[in-house]
C-alpha cells in the first residue's frame, strides 16, 4: 500500500481484482491465485480461474476441475467437481455438478451433500425461503434446504 492506502501490487502481479473479505483474485505469470491486503499470496498462483471470496470460501478451477478454497489458502473440497455455482441465497451452499453429470448441493465445507446427487433435467438455486426447483424426467418438485 502507498501513503494514500491504495494497494500497489508488486511488479510480478499483472492483474488484481477487488478485495472481498480482505482478499483479491490476482494473476501472475498467466495463472490465478489470491493475495491479502498487504499483497502477500495466500496460495500458489496455480489456478485457471478464481472467483471472488464469499465470506470465507471461493470457487477455483484448475484443469477444468472445480473446488472450494478456504480463505487460509487450503482446499475445502477433497472431491473435485465438473462445475460449482454460488448463489447468495444458498447460505454457504454451492450447487455442484459431479463428473458423471449428477447435480446436487454441497456445503461450503464441501463434504455434506444436502440432497443426494441425481441425474436431473433442471435444478435451480435455493431462494430466500430455502426452496429450490428440481425437474427429473416428467416430475417437478421443490426441495427444502432444511430437509
Protein backbone atom coordinates (compact mmCIF):
# COMPACT_ATOMS: atom_id res chain seq x y z
CA UNK A 1 0.00 0.00 0.00
CA UNK A 2 1.14 3.52 -0.59
CA UNK A 3 0.73 6.50 1.74
CA UNK A 4 -2.84 7.07 0.44
CA UNK A 5 -3.81 3.49 1.43
CA UNK A 6 -4.12 2.34 -2.17
CA UNK A 7 -2.95 -1.20 -2.86
CA UNK A 8 0.07 -1.24 -5.14
CA UNK A 9 0.87 -4.79 -6.34
CA UNK A 10 4.46 -5.81 -6.89
CA UNK A 11 5.78 -5.86 -10.46
CA UNK A 12 5.11 -9.60 -10.90
CA UNK A 13 1.35 -9.30 -10.37
CA UNK A 14 -0.21 -8.48 -13.74
CA UNK A 15 -3.81 -8.11 -12.59
CA UNK A 16 -5.59 -7.63 -9.28
CA UNK A 17 -9.34 -7.73 -8.63
CA UNK A 18 -11.49 -6.10 -5.97
CA UNK A 19 -10.84 -7.07 -2.37
CA UNK A 20 -13.60 -9.14 -0.79
CA UNK A 21 -13.25 -10.42 2.76
CA UNK A 22 -9.72 -8.94 2.73
CA UNK A 23 -8.61 -10.99 -0.29
CA UNK A 24 -8.42 -10.36 -4.03
CA UNK A 25 -8.02 -12.50 -7.12
CA UNK A 26 -4.62 -11.80 -8.71
CA UNK A 27 -2.87 -13.01 -11.85
CA UNK A 28 0.83 -13.80 -12.02
CA UNK A 29 2.57 -15.45 -14.98
CA UNK A 30 -0.80 -16.24 -16.58
CA UNK A 31 -2.14 -18.17 -13.56
CA UNK A 32 -4.54 -17.05 -10.83
CA UNK A 33 -4.39 -17.08 -7.05
CA UNK A 34 -5.25 -14.76 -4.18
CA UNK A 35 -3.43 -12.03 -2.30
CA UNK A 36 -4.22 -10.36 1.00
CA UNK A 37 -4.37 -6.60 1.52
CA UNK A 38 -0.62 -6.48 2.12
CA UNK A 39 0.00 -8.03 -1.29
CA UNK A 40 1.09 -11.41 0.11
CA UNK A 41 -0.19 -14.55 -1.65
CA UNK A 42 -2.38 -16.87 0.44
CA UNK A 43 -1.97 -19.74 -2.05
CA UNK A 44 0.09 -20.64 -5.10
CA UNK A 45 -0.77 -18.99 -8.42
CA UNK A 46 -1.86 -22.29 -9.95
CA UNK A 47 -5.48 -21.82 -11.00
CA UNK A 48 -7.03 -21.30 -14.44
CA UNK A 49 -9.93 -19.40 -12.90
CA UNK A 50 -10.80 -17.93 -9.49
CA UNK A 51 -13.94 -16.25 -8.21
CA UNK A 52 -14.14 -13.59 -5.50
CA UNK A 53 -14.45 -14.82 -1.92
CA UNK A 54 -17.94 -15.34 -0.50
CA UNK A 55 -17.19 -14.89 3.19
CA UNK A 56 -14.53 -17.50 3.97
CA UNK A 57 -14.60 -19.54 0.72
CA UNK A 58 -14.25 -19.12 -3.03
CA UNK A 59 -14.61 -21.25 -6.15
CA UNK A 60 -11.40 -22.13 -8.02
CA UNK A 61 -10.75 -24.09 -11.22
CA UNK A 62 -7.66 -26.00 -12.30
CA UNK A 63 -7.61 -28.20 -15.42
CA UNK A 64 -11.43 -27.94 -15.76
CA UNK A 65 -11.99 -29.28 -12.23
CA UNK A 66 -13.61 -27.06 -9.63
CA UNK A 67 -13.09 -26.91 -5.89
CA UNK A 68 -13.73 -24.66 -2.90
CA UNK A 69 -10.82 -22.76 -1.41
CA UNK A 70 -10.78 -21.53 2.21
CA UNK A 71 -9.54 -18.01 2.98
CA UNK A 72 -6.47 -19.61 4.59
CA UNK A 73 -5.43 -20.98 1.17
CA UNK A 74 -6.40 -24.63 1.74
CA UNK A 75 -8.84 -26.55 -0.44
CA UNK A 76 -12.08 -27.35 1.39
CA UNK A 77 -13.21 -30.00 -1.08
CA UNK A 78 -11.46 -33.33 -1.32
CA UNK A 79 -13.51 -34.22 -4.40
CA UNK A 80 -13.18 -32.01 -7.48
CA UNK A 81 -16.28 -31.17 -9.49
CA UNK A 82 -17.19 -30.56 -13.13
CA UNK A 83 -18.77 -27.26 -12.07
CA UNK A 84 -19.64 -25.28 -8.95
CA UNK A 85 -22.11 -22.38 -8.85
CA UNK A 86 -22.54 -19.98 -5.94
CA UNK A 87 -25.79 -18.14 -5.26
CA UNK A 88 -26.32 -15.55 -2.50
CA UNK A 89 -29.48 -17.37 -1.37
CA UNK A 90 -27.66 -20.62 -0.69
CA UNK A 91 -26.47 -19.72 2.83
CA UNK A 92 -22.99 -21.12 2.34
CA UNK A 93 -24.02 -23.90 -0.03
CA UNK A 94 -22.94 -24.39 -3.61
CA UNK A 95 -24.69 -26.13 -6.50
CA UNK A 96 -22.31 -28.83 -7.71
CA UNK A 97 -22.18 -30.96 -10.83
CA UNK A 98 -20.25 -34.22 -10.48
CA UNK A 99 -18.07 -35.56 -13.28
CA UNK A 100 -20.83 -38.03 -14.25
CA UNK A 101 -23.33 -35.17 -14.69
CA UNK A 102 -25.26 -35.74 -11.45
CA UNK A 103 -26.31 -32.49 -9.78
CA UNK A 104 -26.91 -31.52 -6.15
CA UNK A 105 -25.75 -29.14 -3.47
CA UNK A 106 -22.78 -29.25 -1.13
CA UNK A 107 -21.99 -27.19 1.94
CA UNK A 108 -19.11 -24.74 1.83
CA UNK A 109 -17.08 -27.35 3.69
CA UNK A 110 -17.51 -29.50 0.59
CA UNK A 111 -18.35 -32.68 2.43
CA UNK A 112 -22.03 -32.69 3.27
CA UNK A 113 -24.48 -33.23 0.47
CA UNK A 114 -27.79 -31.53 1.17
CA UNK A 115 -29.69 -33.54 -1.43
CA UNK A 116 -28.44 -36.83 -2.86
CA UNK A 117 -26.96 -36.23 -6.28
CA UNK A 118 -29.25 -37.31 -9.07
CA UNK A 119 -29.37 -37.01 -12.82
CA UNK A 120 -31.82 -34.18 -13.37
CA UNK A 121 -33.01 -32.12 -16.28
CA UNK A 122 -33.21 -28.84 -14.37
CA UNK A 123 -32.01 -27.85 -10.95
CA UNK A 124 -32.39 -24.35 -9.57
CA UNK A 125 -30.71 -22.42 -6.82
CA UNK A 126 -32.23 -22.12 -3.38
CA UNK A 127 -34.27 -18.95 -3.00
CA UNK A 128 -34.60 -16.71 0.06
CA UNK A 129 -37.16 -19.16 1.50
CA UNK A 130 -34.64 -22.02 1.11
CA UNK A 131 -36.54 -23.82 -1.65
CA UNK A 132 -35.07 -24.99 -4.96
CA UNK A 133 -36.86 -26.19 -8.09
CA UNK A 134 -35.91 -29.62 -9.47
CA UNK A 135 -37.14 -31.34 -12.62
CA UNK A 136 -36.44 -35.05 -13.18
CA UNK A 137 -37.88 -36.76 -16.24
CA UNK A 138 -41.58 -35.81 -16.09
CA UNK A 139 -41.60 -34.92 -12.38
CA UNK A 140 -41.26 -31.41 -11.00
CA UNK A 141 -40.86 -30.59 -7.33
CA UNK A 142 -39.22 -28.30 -4.81
CA UNK A 143 -36.50 -29.25 -2.36
CA UNK A 144 -36.37 -27.65 1.08
CA UNK A 145 -32.81 -26.78 2.14
CA UNK A 146 -33.70 -27.63 5.74
CA UNK A 147 -34.89 -31.09 4.75
